[in-house]
Structure formats: C-alpha cells, structure tokens
Amino acid sequence: MAPKRVGILPAEERMAIFRGAKQLGLDPYEFGAFLSLEAGPNMDPNIVGGAGGRHKGLIQFGQNEQQMYGISGPQTRAGQMPAVLKYFEDRGYKPGMGIARAYATVLGGNPNVSLTSKDSFGTSVQGALPRFRKGGDLYSNAQRVLGDIPAELGGGAPVAAAASAPVAQIPTTTAQRKQKAESLLGSVKENIVEQLLRSALQVPSVPGVFGTTAGFQGLGKLF
C-alpha cells in the first residue's frame, strides 16, 4: 500500500481547494495545478504578479476584479475561495466544463475563448494543458501540496468495514454434536440449581428442603 500523503498546507486550506474543485466539477489535482501556475507552487492567495504587478491572488484577479470580489489585505486560501468560485460563476463557467475551459475563463475572461489565444506573456490554454494533466509537473506539484484526496470527496482513503457478528459454528460430526449436547445440558443443570437455591433462600429452612443432607440429596435426584 502506498504511504498516505498529507500535503504541506493546513487542513482547512487543503479542504477549501478540494471543495472548490468539486464545486467546479474539476479533478482536484488539475485545479491545484492551475492554481500552481497562477499563484506559485504553494498556491499563495496573496501573491502579486502579472503586467506591472497589478494582479493578485489565487487566480490573479485584475484590479477591477480585486475591488469587485474583495481581494485586499492578507487572505487565506479558504477565505479567498468563495471569491474564486463567484468569479467563475459570473464569467459563465459551468461545473463540469473541464480544466481547459476553467483556465480559459481566467486567461481570456470567459470559458469560450480560443484555447490557442495567448496572453501578453505568450501563455495559452493549449500550451498549459499538458502541465495540468496527470504526469505534468504542475499536476505533480498539486499532489505534493494537497496530499491525498479525502474519502468524503471521492478519494481512495480506506473506509473501515463494519464489524460483523461472529458466526456460530454448527456441529457436523457425531462427536461434535455429543459435545455440544453435553455442554448445553451442563448449562441447563447450572441454571436449574441456581433457580432452586435462590427459591430456597427465600423460604424458612425446613427438613429436607434446604440446609439438610436430605435437601441436597433431593436436588441430586433431579440429575
């Protein structure tokens, strides 16, 4: 069994990215790869970049978008994720469109732009896709940063099986059946004796009932 990967981010931050990917209908590592390209290898929500250093955050919000979505001051990944999801919704991205259209939504402003169009840095969706896919460097980085996908979000973490009730062994041979019968008879005798003794303790002691030799001999005749 492969060792469990826990990632390098705090649990709340990891879960925010995993849940964000689920809401967008994306492979969480492809989403993480995309964030790694936009916000650096650790998916920094406060990173500044772009032309003239005017873009900021997980998806490099432009200046207008920063005001629109409240991207200001230090933020956590979990704190910024609702703004990321709202941006996608406002720009027409629909859950399940896939990583190519998700990146097009950020790079070109809507999910329907040409996948071969390049931004001012020469980046295109088509050119970045291999890095987002399994086997790409950014995909591997996302696995390193995020760790294993939680079971509650579709990951492969093992789920403990419910304990099953022990199954009684059914005797099959004559010897086994005899042993079982003797065991049951012994249990019945013990229960009868216990009940008789309890009853005897609740009545006055009389000859032949309790506390006398005759009494015990009488009990013995039952067996």
XYZ file of C-alpha atoms in Angstrom:
223
model
C 0.000 0.000 0.000
C 1.341 3.423 -0.954
C 2.132 5.705 2.001
C -0.504 8.305 2.785
C 0.245 11.815 1.518
C -0.904 14.553 3.866
C 0.177 17.571 1.837
C 2.005 20.640 3.128
C -0.917 23.003 3.724
C -3.063 23.278 6.852
C -6.099 21.003 6.715
C -8.568 23.889 6.332
C -6.636 25.278 3.367
C -6.384 21.892 1.664
C -10.084 21.212 2.147
C -11.003 24.621 0.682
C -9.166 23.756 -2.533
C -10.583 20.238 -2.675
C -14.122 21.540 -2.166
C -13.587 24.336 -4.672
C -12.549 21.775 -7.277
C -15.641 19.697 -6.522
C -17.940 22.694 -6.945
C -16.332 23.452 -10.291
C -16.529 19.832 -11.381
C -12.759 19.561 -11.754
C -10.132 16.985 -10.922
C -8.707 18.444 -7.682
C -5.120 17.975 -8.827
C -5.802 19.612 -12.183
C -7.391 22.512 -10.318
C -4.403 22.599 -7.977
C -2.063 22.550 -10.979
C -3.887 25.520 -12.469
C -3.614 27.387 -9.145
C 0.090 26.496 -9.007
C 0.609 28.203 -12.359
C -1.322 31.304 -11.357
C -0.308 31.658 -7.709
C 3.023 29.860 -7.395
C 3.931 26.358 -6.258
C 2.296 26.771 -2.837
C -0.868 28.383 -4.282
C -0.291 31.673 -2.473
C -3.535 33.692 -2.115
C -1.576 36.919 -1.593
C 0.896 36.641 -4.458
C 1.169 39.669 -6.750
C 2.078 39.315 -10.415
C 1.053 39.980 -13.970
C 1.912 43.014 -16.061
C 3.066 45.793 -13.755
C 2.327 43.703 -10.663
C -1.343 44.641 -10.862
C -2.791 41.151 -10.423
C -3.239 39.321 -7.155
C -4.411 36.100 -5.608
C -5.147 32.500 -6.468
C -6.365 33.258 -9.991
C -4.550 36.586 -10.368
C -7.545 38.874 -10.085
C -7.162 42.098 -12.090
C -7.529 45.450 -10.346
C -11.235 45.785 -11.174
C -11.903 42.218 -10.042
C -9.991 42.804 -6.814
C -12.459 45.551 -5.899
C -15.444 43.565 -7.143
C -14.599 40.396 -5.221
C -12.986 41.904 -2.133
C -9.397 40.840 -2.758
C -7.492 43.050 -0.338
C -5.109 42.608 2.541
C -3.713 39.250 3.637
C -6.108 36.392 2.921
C -6.106 32.665 3.387
C -6.846 30.199 0.614
C -10.040 29.201 2.400
C -11.027 32.841 2.808
C -10.438 33.652 -0.870
C -12.014 30.546 -2.379
C -15.612 31.911 -2.333
C -14.417 34.857 -4.450
C -12.750 32.452 -6.870
C -15.951 30.432 -7.249
C -18.062 33.564 -7.662
C -15.734 34.805 -10.406
C -16.196 31.565 -12.352
C -19.948 31.752 -11.950
C -20.113 35.383 -13.073
C -17.989 34.696 -16.156
C -20.205 31.897 -17.413
C -18.202 28.855 -16.418
C -20.419 25.841 -15.685
C -19.383 22.965 -13.414
C -18.022 20.106 -15.468
C -16.727 22.168 -18.399
C -13.256 20.899 -17.571
C -9.858 22.332 -16.787
C -9.286 23.760 -20.285
C -12.420 25.913 -20.107
C -11.721 26.784 -16.480
C -8.302 28.131 -17.398
C -9.783 29.910 -20.443
C -12.201 31.653 -18.067
C -9.276 33.136 -16.170
C -6.836 33.673 -19.013
C -9.346 35.085 -21.506
C -12.215 36.274 -19.322
C -14.795 33.651 -20.354
C -14.840 29.897 -20.971
C -15.455 30.165 -24.699
C -12.316 31.970 -25.828
C -9.937 30.225 -28.198
C -7.723 27.746 -26.437
C -4.813 28.762 -28.651
C -5.008 32.515 -27.926
C -2.022 33.837 -25.976
C -1.839 36.459 -23.262
C 0.814 39.182 -23.022
C 3.285 36.653 -21.635
C 2.722 34.221 -24.508
C 0.723 31.778 -22.405
C -2.157 29.851 -23.986
C -4.597 27.350 -22.581
C -3.496 24.727 -25.068
C 0.146 25.213 -24.160
C -0.519 24.917 -20.423
C -2.809 21.889 -20.517
C -0.099 19.187 -20.546
C 1.259 20.652 -17.309
C -2.189 20.426 -15.709
C -2.787 16.831 -16.702
C -1.613 13.730 -14.849
C 2.099 13.344 -15.459
C 2.638 17.088 -15.829
C 4.924 18.987 -13.479
C 2.149 21.178 -12.087
C -0.130 18.179 -11.530
C 2.664 16.508 -9.525
C 3.162 19.718 -7.584
C -0.535 19.790 -6.703
C -0.289 16.241 -5.369
C 2.667 17.279 -3.237
C 0.957 20.373 -1.845
C -2.545 18.966 -1.363
C -1.834 15.371 -0.424
C -4.406 12.604 -0.772
C -7.983 13.421 -1.698
C -10.250 12.935 1.343
C -12.602 9.957 1.183
C -15.606 12.231 1.720
C -14.745 13.978 -1.550
C -14.239 10.856 -3.599
C -10.710 9.952 -2.600
C -9.387 6.441 -2.184
C -8.810 6.528 1.561
C -9.823 3.150 3.002
C -13.058 3.021 4.960
C -13.131 0.748 7.979
C -15.501 -2.134 7.401
C -18.274 -2.610 9.915
C -17.539 -5.435 12.317
C -19.633 -8.471 11.519
C -21.266 -10.607 14.173
C -19.447 -13.866 14.882
C -20.946 -16.815 13.085
C -21.837 -19.763 15.294
C -20.110 -22.982 14.341
C -22.626 -25.717 13.524
C -21.521 -29.178 14.736
C -21.163 -31.616 11.862
C -19.806 -34.859 13.332
C -21.349 -37.189 15.918
C -18.605 -36.337 18.411
C -19.150 -32.631 17.930
C -22.931 -32.994 18.350
C -22.438 -35.031 21.550
C -20.025 -32.455 22.940
C -22.480 -29.660 22.093
C -25.373 -31.552 23.776
C -23.341 -32.165 26.932
C -22.367 -28.527 27.055
C -25.992 -27.409 26.729
C -27.134 -29.951 29.366
C -24.488 -28.693 31.758
C -25.696 -25.131 31.279
C -29.317 -26.185 31.875
C -28.365 -28.033 35.098
C -26.485 -24.984 36.383
C -29.456 -22.739 35.692
C -31.915 -25.108 37.447
C -29.701 -25.453 40.505
C -29.252 -21.690 40.698
C -33.007 -21.117 40.489
C -33.748 -23.747 43.193
C -31.146 -22.324 45.520
C -32.486 -18.814 45.039
C -36.002 -20.050 45.826
C -34.777 -21.967 48.905
C -33.133 -18.852 50.310
C -36.471 -17.061 50.254
C -38.377 -19.634 52.431
C -37.874 -20.891 56.034
C -35.410 -23.722 56.453
C -37.264 -26.988 56.892
C -36.016 -30.558 56.942
C -35.461 -31.959 53.528
C -35.629 -28.578 51.713
C -32.515 -26.613 52.450
C -29.650 -26.850 54.835
C -30.035 -30.563 55.416
C -28.445 -33.594 53.911
C -31.811 -34.745 52.711
C -32.304 -31.456 50.900
C -29.125 -31.775 48.902
C -29.792 -35.379 48.171
C -33.193 -34.382 46.831
C -31.593 -31.929 44.444
C -29.193 -34.553 43.287
C -32.023 -36.856 42.236
C -33.088 -34.331 39.613
C -29.940 -35.142 37.698
